[in-house]
Short mmCIF file of C-alpha atoms and ligand atoms in Angstrom, two decimals:
data_model
loop_
_atom_site.label_atom_id
_atom_site.label_comp_id
_atom_site.label_asym_id
_atom_site.label_seq_id
_atom_site.Cartn_x
_atom_site.Cartn_y
_atom_site.Cartn_z
CA MET P 235 -150.19 -1.33 110.16
CA LYS P 236 -151.92 -3.22 112.67
CA ALA P 237 -151.68 -6.46 110.77
CA GLN P 238 -147.95 -5.79 110.38
CA VAL P 239 -147.77 -5.05 114.18
CA ALA P 240 -149.73 -8.18 114.77
CA GLY P 241 -147.51 -10.26 112.85
CA GLU P 242 -144.33 -9.18 114.57
CA THR P 243 -146.03 -9.48 117.99
CA ASP P 244 -146.84 -13.33 117.10
CA GLU P 245 -143.05 -13.66 116.24
CA LEU P 246 -142.07 -12.04 119.44
CA LYS P 247 -144.35 -14.02 121.49
CA LYS P 248 -142.50 -17.31 120.33
CA GLN P 249 -139.33 -15.78 121.95
CA GLY P 250 -141.69 -15.17 125.11
CA ILE P 251 -141.93 -11.59 124.78
CA THR P 252 -144.99 -9.90 124.75
CA PRO P 253 -145.21 -5.99 124.12
CA GLY P 254 -147.10 -4.25 126.77
CA LEU P 255 -149.04 -0.92 126.93
CA ALA P 256 -149.90 1.18 130.12
CA VAL P 257 -152.74 3.58 129.45
CA VAL P 258 -153.35 6.03 132.54
CA ILE P 259 -156.69 8.18 132.42
CA VAL P 260 -157.42 10.60 135.35
CA GLY P 261 -161.22 11.73 135.65
CA ASP P 262 -164.13 11.19 133.47
CA ASP P 263 -163.81 13.20 130.50
CA PRO P 264 -166.09 11.28 128.05
CA ALA P 265 -163.70 12.04 125.03
CA SER P 266 -160.73 10.67 126.59
CA ARG P 267 -162.82 7.73 127.76
CA VAL P 268 -163.50 6.85 124.20
CA TYR P 269 -159.70 7.28 123.05
CA VAL P 270 -158.72 4.98 125.90
CA ASN P 271 -161.14 2.38 124.95
CA ASN P 272 -160.31 2.51 121.45
CA LYS P 273 -156.46 2.08 122.36
CA LYS P 274 -157.44 -0.89 124.59
CA LYS P 275 -159.12 -2.46 121.70
CA ALA P 276 -156.42 -2.21 119.35
CA CYS P 277 -154.01 -3.55 121.88
CA GLU P 278 -156.12 -6.63 121.97
CA LEU P 279 -156.14 -6.69 118.17
CA VAL P 280 -152.55 -6.56 117.97
CA GLY P 281 -151.95 -9.06 120.62
CA PHE P 282 -150.26 -6.59 123.21
CA LYS P 283 -150.80 -7.06 126.84
CA SER P 284 -152.60 -3.82 128.04
CA GLU P 285 -153.07 -2.39 131.51
CA GLU P 286 -155.59 0.47 132.28
CA TYR P 287 -155.07 2.72 135.31
CA ALA P 288 -158.43 4.80 135.77
CA LEU P 289 -157.89 7.06 138.33
CA PRO P 290 -160.46 9.61 139.82
CA ALA P 291 -160.45 13.29 139.12
CA GLU P 292 -159.17 14.31 142.38
CA THR P 293 -155.75 12.06 142.28
CA SER P 294 -152.97 14.30 143.41
CA GLN P 295 -149.67 15.23 141.74
CA GLU P 296 -147.91 12.90 143.95
CA GLU P 297 -150.04 10.04 143.35
CA LEU P 298 -149.66 10.40 139.60
CA LEU P 299 -146.07 10.72 139.79
CA GLU P 300 -145.82 7.48 141.92
CA LEU P 301 -147.91 5.46 139.30
CA VAL P 302 -145.73 6.64 136.44
CA LYS P 303 -142.70 5.69 138.48
CA LYS P 304 -143.95 2.25 139.02
CA LEU P 305 -144.91 1.87 135.57
CA ASN P 306 -141.25 2.98 134.58
CA GLU P 307 -139.80 0.08 136.60
CA LYS P 308 -142.24 -2.68 135.52
CA LYS P 309 -140.57 -4.84 132.93
CA ASP P 310 -143.63 -6.26 131.33
CA ILE P 311 -144.50 -2.63 130.54
CA ASN P 312 -142.88 -1.29 127.69
CA GLY P 313 -145.06 1.93 126.74
CA ILE P 314 -146.74 4.39 129.01
CA LEU P 315 -149.55 6.72 127.88
CA VAL P 316 -150.89 9.35 130.16
CA GLN P 317 -154.27 10.42 128.41
CA LEU P 318 -154.41 14.26 127.95
CA PRO P 319 -155.69 16.62 128.82
CA LEU P 320 -155.29 15.90 132.62
CA PRO P 321 -157.50 17.72 135.25
CA LYS P 322 -156.47 21.38 135.62
CA HIS P 323 -154.79 20.93 139.23
CA LEU P 324 -152.21 18.56 137.73
CA ASP P 325 -149.08 19.83 136.14
CA GLU P 326 -148.96 17.78 132.73
CA LYS P 327 -145.37 18.90 132.15
CA GLU P 328 -144.09 17.54 135.03
CA ILE P 329 -145.99 14.10 134.74
CA ILE P 330 -144.63 13.72 130.98
CA GLU P 331 -141.24 14.63 131.97
CA ALA P 332 -141.53 11.70 134.58
CA ILE P 333 -142.10 9.05 132.08
CA ASP P 334 -138.94 7.17 131.09
CA PRO P 335 -138.16 8.37 127.46
CA ILE P 336 -137.71 4.82 126.20
CA LYS P 337 -141.36 4.07 127.51
CA ASP P 338 -142.70 7.57 126.20
CA VAL P 339 -144.59 5.96 123.21
CA ASP P 340 -146.63 9.17 122.52
CA ALA P 341 -143.03 11.14 122.15
CA PHE P 342 -144.01 14.09 124.26
CA HIS P 343 -141.15 13.83 126.45
CA ALA P 344 -138.38 16.58 125.83
CA VAL P 345 -135.73 14.17 125.23
CA ASN P 346 -137.82 12.56 122.36
CA VAL P 347 -139.13 15.92 121.17
CA GLY P 348 -135.32 17.07 120.91
CA LYS P 349 -134.54 14.07 119.14
CA ILE P 350 -137.21 14.85 116.42
CA MET P 351 -135.99 18.17 115.98
CA ILE P 352 -132.57 16.79 114.86
CA GLY P 353 -134.09 14.11 112.86
CA ASP P 354 -132.85 11.24 114.77
CA TYR P 355 -135.41 9.46 116.75
CA ASP P 356 -136.85 6.35 118.52
CA PHE P 357 -140.69 7.42 118.30
CA LEU P 358 -142.54 9.95 116.44
CA PRO P 359 -145.82 11.49 118.20
CA CYS P 360 -148.49 9.36 116.86
CA THR P 361 -150.74 11.68 115.32
CA PRO P 362 -148.33 13.59 112.95
CA ALA P 363 -146.53 10.22 112.12
CA GLY P 364 -149.87 8.87 111.22
CA VAL P 365 -150.12 11.66 108.68
CA MET P 366 -146.91 10.96 107.28
CA GLU P 367 -147.65 7.42 106.98
CA MET P 368 -150.90 8.18 104.90
CA LEU P 369 -148.91 10.41 102.57
CA ALA P 370 -146.41 7.68 102.01
CA TYR P 371 -148.95 5.19 101.57
CA TYR P 372 -150.87 7.29 98.73
CA ASP P 373 -147.35 8.11 97.18
CA ILE P 374 -148.14 11.88 97.87
CA PRO P 375 -145.15 13.76 97.18
CA VAL P 376 -143.94 16.25 100.02
CA SER P 377 -140.56 17.35 98.62
CA GLY P 378 -140.81 20.77 97.32
CA LYS P 379 -144.58 21.31 98.07
CA ASN P 380 -146.09 24.15 100.03
CA CYS P 381 -147.28 22.71 103.36
CA VAL P 382 -149.33 24.76 105.48
CA VAL P 383 -150.20 23.68 108.96
CA ILE P 384 -152.64 25.43 110.87
CA GLY P 385 -152.41 24.67 114.58
CA ARG P 386 -148.96 24.86 116.50
CA SER P 387 -149.71 22.62 119.54
CA ASN P 388 -146.72 20.37 121.02
CA ILE P 389 -148.64 17.13 120.22
CA VAL P 390 -149.92 18.08 116.80
CA GLY P 391 -149.04 21.15 114.96
CA LYS P 392 -145.31 21.84 115.70
CA PRO P 393 -144.25 18.00 115.31
CA MET P 394 -146.43 17.70 112.11
CA ALA P 395 -144.56 20.93 110.69
CA MET P 396 -141.22 19.29 111.52
CA LEU P 397 -141.98 16.13 109.97
CA LEU P 398 -143.02 17.65 106.85
CA LEU P 399 -139.91 19.81 106.93
CA HIS P 400 -137.82 16.64 107.36
CA LYS P 401 -139.46 15.32 104.11
CA ASN P 402 -138.47 18.63 102.49
CA GLY P 403 -141.74 20.27 102.29
CA THR P 404 -141.58 24.16 102.45
CA VAL P 405 -143.80 24.68 105.68
CA THR P 406 -145.68 27.35 106.99
CA ILE P 407 -147.31 27.26 110.38
CA CYS P 408 -150.38 29.21 111.23
CA HIS P 409 -152.14 30.03 114.60
CA SER P 410 -154.56 32.19 116.11
CA LYS P 411 -152.53 35.24 115.52
CA THR P 412 -151.74 34.67 112.01
CA GLN P 413 -152.76 37.24 109.74
CA ASN P 414 -154.27 36.69 106.21
CA LEU P 415 -154.74 32.90 107.11
CA LYS P 416 -157.32 32.45 104.07
CA GLU P 417 -154.47 33.59 101.68
CA ILE P 418 -151.66 31.52 103.17
CA SER P 419 -153.78 28.22 103.35
CA ALA P 420 -155.11 28.82 99.82
CA GLN P 421 -151.64 28.55 98.60
CA ALA P 422 -151.07 25.01 100.20
CA ASP P 423 -150.48 21.82 98.16
CA ILE P 424 -150.65 19.90 101.32
CA LEU P 425 -152.92 21.53 104.18
CA VAL P 426 -153.27 20.24 107.46
CA ALA P 427 -155.83 21.41 109.90
CA ALA P 428 -155.21 21.02 113.70
CA VAL P 429 -157.36 23.81 115.21
CA GLY P 430 -160.00 22.14 117.24
CA ILE P 431 -162.73 24.52 115.73
CA PRO P 432 -165.60 22.51 113.93
CA LYS P 433 -165.45 23.19 110.03
CA PHE P 434 -162.92 25.89 110.36
CA VAL P 435 -161.48 25.32 106.94
CA THR P 436 -163.91 26.44 104.20
CA ALA P 437 -163.70 26.03 100.50
CA ASP P 438 -162.22 29.41 99.93
CA MET P 439 -159.26 28.58 102.04
CA VAL P 440 -158.21 25.63 99.81
CA LYS P 441 -156.60 25.48 96.73
CA ASP P 442 -157.78 23.45 93.68
CA GLY P 443 -156.25 20.01 93.84
CA ALA P 444 -154.88 20.36 97.28
CA VAL P 445 -154.31 17.50 99.79
CA VAL P 446 -156.27 18.33 102.85
CA ILE P 447 -155.57 16.42 106.08
CA ASP P 448 -158.09 16.99 108.80
CA VAL P 449 -156.66 16.19 112.38
CA GLY P 450 -159.64 17.81 114.38
CA MET P 451 -161.98 15.80 116.33
CA ASP P 452 -164.87 18.32 117.29
CA ARG P 453 -168.65 18.24 117.75
CA ASP P 454 -170.88 20.47 115.49
CA GLU P 455 -173.98 22.10 116.49
CA ASN P 456 -175.71 18.83 116.74
CA GLY P 457 -173.13 17.34 118.84
CA LYS P 458 -172.06 14.95 116.28
CA LEU P 459 -168.24 14.26 115.78
CA CYS P 460 -166.62 16.24 112.79
CA GLY P 461 -163.39 17.55 111.84
CA ASP P 462 -161.77 21.17 111.35
CA VAL P 463 -162.63 20.95 107.67
CA ASP P 464 -165.91 21.70 106.14
CA PHE P 465 -165.81 18.34 104.43
CA GLU P 466 -168.83 18.39 102.27
CA ASN P 467 -167.92 21.84 100.82
CA VAL P 468 -164.13 21.38 100.46
CA LYS P 469 -164.04 17.61 99.22
CA ASP P 470 -164.69 18.18 95.75
CA LYS P 471 -161.73 20.94 95.25
CA THR P 472 -159.29 18.28 96.58
CA SER P 473 -157.28 15.45 95.33
CA TYR P 474 -157.18 13.71 98.70
CA ILE P 475 -159.21 14.77 101.59
CA THR P 476 -159.29 12.72 105.05
CA PRO P 477 -162.69 12.24 106.63
CA VAL P 478 -163.59 12.71 110.39
CA PRO P 479 -164.43 10.11 111.92
CA GLY P 480 -161.97 8.02 109.94
CA GLY P 481 -158.70 9.29 108.55
CA VAL P 482 -156.16 10.54 111.00
CA GLY P 483 -157.86 9.16 114.27
CA PRO P 484 -157.44 5.43 113.40
CA MET P 485 -153.70 6.18 111.98
CA THR P 486 -152.89 7.66 115.46
CA ILE P 487 -153.85 4.48 117.14
CA ALA P 488 -152.08 2.09 114.70
CA THR P 489 -148.97 4.47 115.13
CA LEU P 490 -149.62 4.00 118.87
CA MET P 491 -149.06 0.00 118.33
CA LYS P 492 -146.23 0.44 116.05
CA ASN P 493 -144.36 2.82 118.83
CA THR P 494 -145.18 0.28 121.43
CA LEU P 495 -143.95 -2.76 119.40
CA LYS P 496 -140.63 -0.27 118.74
CA ALA P 497 -140.41 0.16 122.60
CA CYS P 498 -140.67 -3.51 123.40
CA ARG P 499 -137.73 -4.26 120.77
CA LEU P 500 -135.65 -1.51 122.28
CA GLN P 501 -135.87 -2.61 125.79
CA ASN P 502 -135.41 -6.17 124.91
CA ASN P 503 -132.61 -5.61 122.25
CA CYS P 504 -134.62 -7.75 119.78
P1 LIG Z 193 -154.84 22.92 120.83
O1 LIG Z 193 -153.85 22.74 121.71
O2 LIG Z 193 -155.97 23.59 121.40
O3 LIG Z 193 -154.26 23.89 119.53
C1 LIG Z 193 -154.88 24.46 118.73
C2 LIG Z 193 -154.32 25.35 117.75
O4 LIG Z 193 -155.08 25.85 116.87
C3 LIG Z 193 -153.39 26.59 118.37
O5 LIG Z 193 -152.06 26.33 117.89
C4 LIG Z 193 -154.20 27.66 118.18
O6 LIG Z 193 -153.34 28.79 117.84
C5 LIG Z 193 -154.77 27.37 116.80
N1 LIG Z 193 -156.01 28.11 116.46
C6 LIG Z 193 -156.80 28.16 117.21
N2 LIG Z 193 -157.86 29.11 116.90
C7 LIG Z 193 -157.41 29.68 115.76
C8 LIG Z 193 -157.63 30.40 114.64
N3 LIG Z 193 -158.97 31.09 114.86
N4 LIG Z 193 -156.85 30.59 113.66
C9 LIG Z 193 -155.82 29.85 113.28
N5 LIG Z 193 -155.31 29.00 114.25
C10 LIG Z 193 -156.18 28.94 115.32
O7 LIG Z 193 -155.16 21.73 119.74
P2 LIG Z 193 -154.60 20.20 119.48
O8 LIG Z 193 -154.48 19.58 120.61
O9 LIG Z 193 -153.50 20.68 118.62
O10 LIG Z 193 -155.74 19.64 118.66
C11 LIG Z 193 -156.27 20.29 117.51
C12 LIG Z 193 -157.30 19.29 117.07
O11 LIG Z 193 -157.14 18.12 116.79
C13 LIG Z 193 -158.56 18.98 118.16
O12 LIG Z 193 -159.76 19.13 117.48
C14 LIG Z 193 -158.25 17.63 118.69
O13 LIG Z 193 -159.33 17.24 119.24
C15 LIG Z 193 -157.66 17.10 117.61
N6 LIG Z 193 -156.83 15.91 117.60
C16 LIG Z 193 -157.02 14.92 117.11
C17 LIG Z 193 -156.02 13.79 117.19
C18 LIG Z 193 -156.31 12.53 116.54
O14 LIG Z 193 -156.03 11.46 116.70
N7 LIG Z 193 -157.20 12.66 115.32
C19 LIG Z 193 -155.20 13.67 118.11
C20 LIG Z 193 -154.59 14.77 118.90
C21 LIG Z 193 -155.74 16.15 118.68
P3 LIG Z 193 -152.40 29.51 119.26
O15 LIG Z 193 -151.28 28.60 119.29
O16 LIG Z 193 -152.25 30.82 118.64
O17 LIG Z 193 -153.23 29.49 120.37
#
């Protein structure tokens, strides 16, 4: 995906157009710092212009809104990404709604969320879209399959379920109030874990031959990066399984590059 974006970017540059992504990070959350650095590196790799705005944790709502407004107006910036979570005193919803929907390369703005709901969209949220890319790349059929998504956040679980539904999956969404979660997940042909609890999905929750997608980015008891799936004990039951690290994380970033390129094309009518 990155090679494809890089190739198209080269062509655009010949017309004097360089896609630009602005990444805004507030505070010093170490995980967010890592994500932002990875996004910057990916921009360099595909030939985008990238701007980073690293703001102190005590930044006010007004200051952040002012920056978003400035970035909305900047002609050389096609995509704006505000790294979440924001510090507690800031109103995430208001900040996201302040981003011009055509620059909302995360697809978190209500306009873009609504478009996804009706299946007529410019951008898809990066993590679920990256998962769909993987399924398509490996020719894994979704139509008619039992798809179970554990997690219902606005950024992963809900859009993930919607994209599987658009591909004609029979989708069940589970969450912290779900009863009989084990029984439900064990019926899944495609199981997506987006819970945020290390090794939450155990072997008894997985059907033989299932496709298991691990969205989780968690830390185990030794502080090591791991997923929501107990990979070692689950892997032999599956037909496909994504690792952590690897798997969904890099696909998320590749999709961000693709979305930024699309935003650039839309803004330049090219
Ligand atoms: P989130 O907003 O905290 O949502 C977690 C979801 O899991 C909620 O819907 C919650 O249910 C559900 N849940 C919690 N405990 C549960 C339980 N015991 N049984 C069933 N469901 C339970 O998290 P998120 O933002 O969606 O992220 C989920 C994970 O993905 C995290 O590890 C995050 O770091 C990772 N992530 C990775 C990427 C990537 O690029 N790879 C991108 C984004 C997120 P309720 O709604 O009922 O509370």
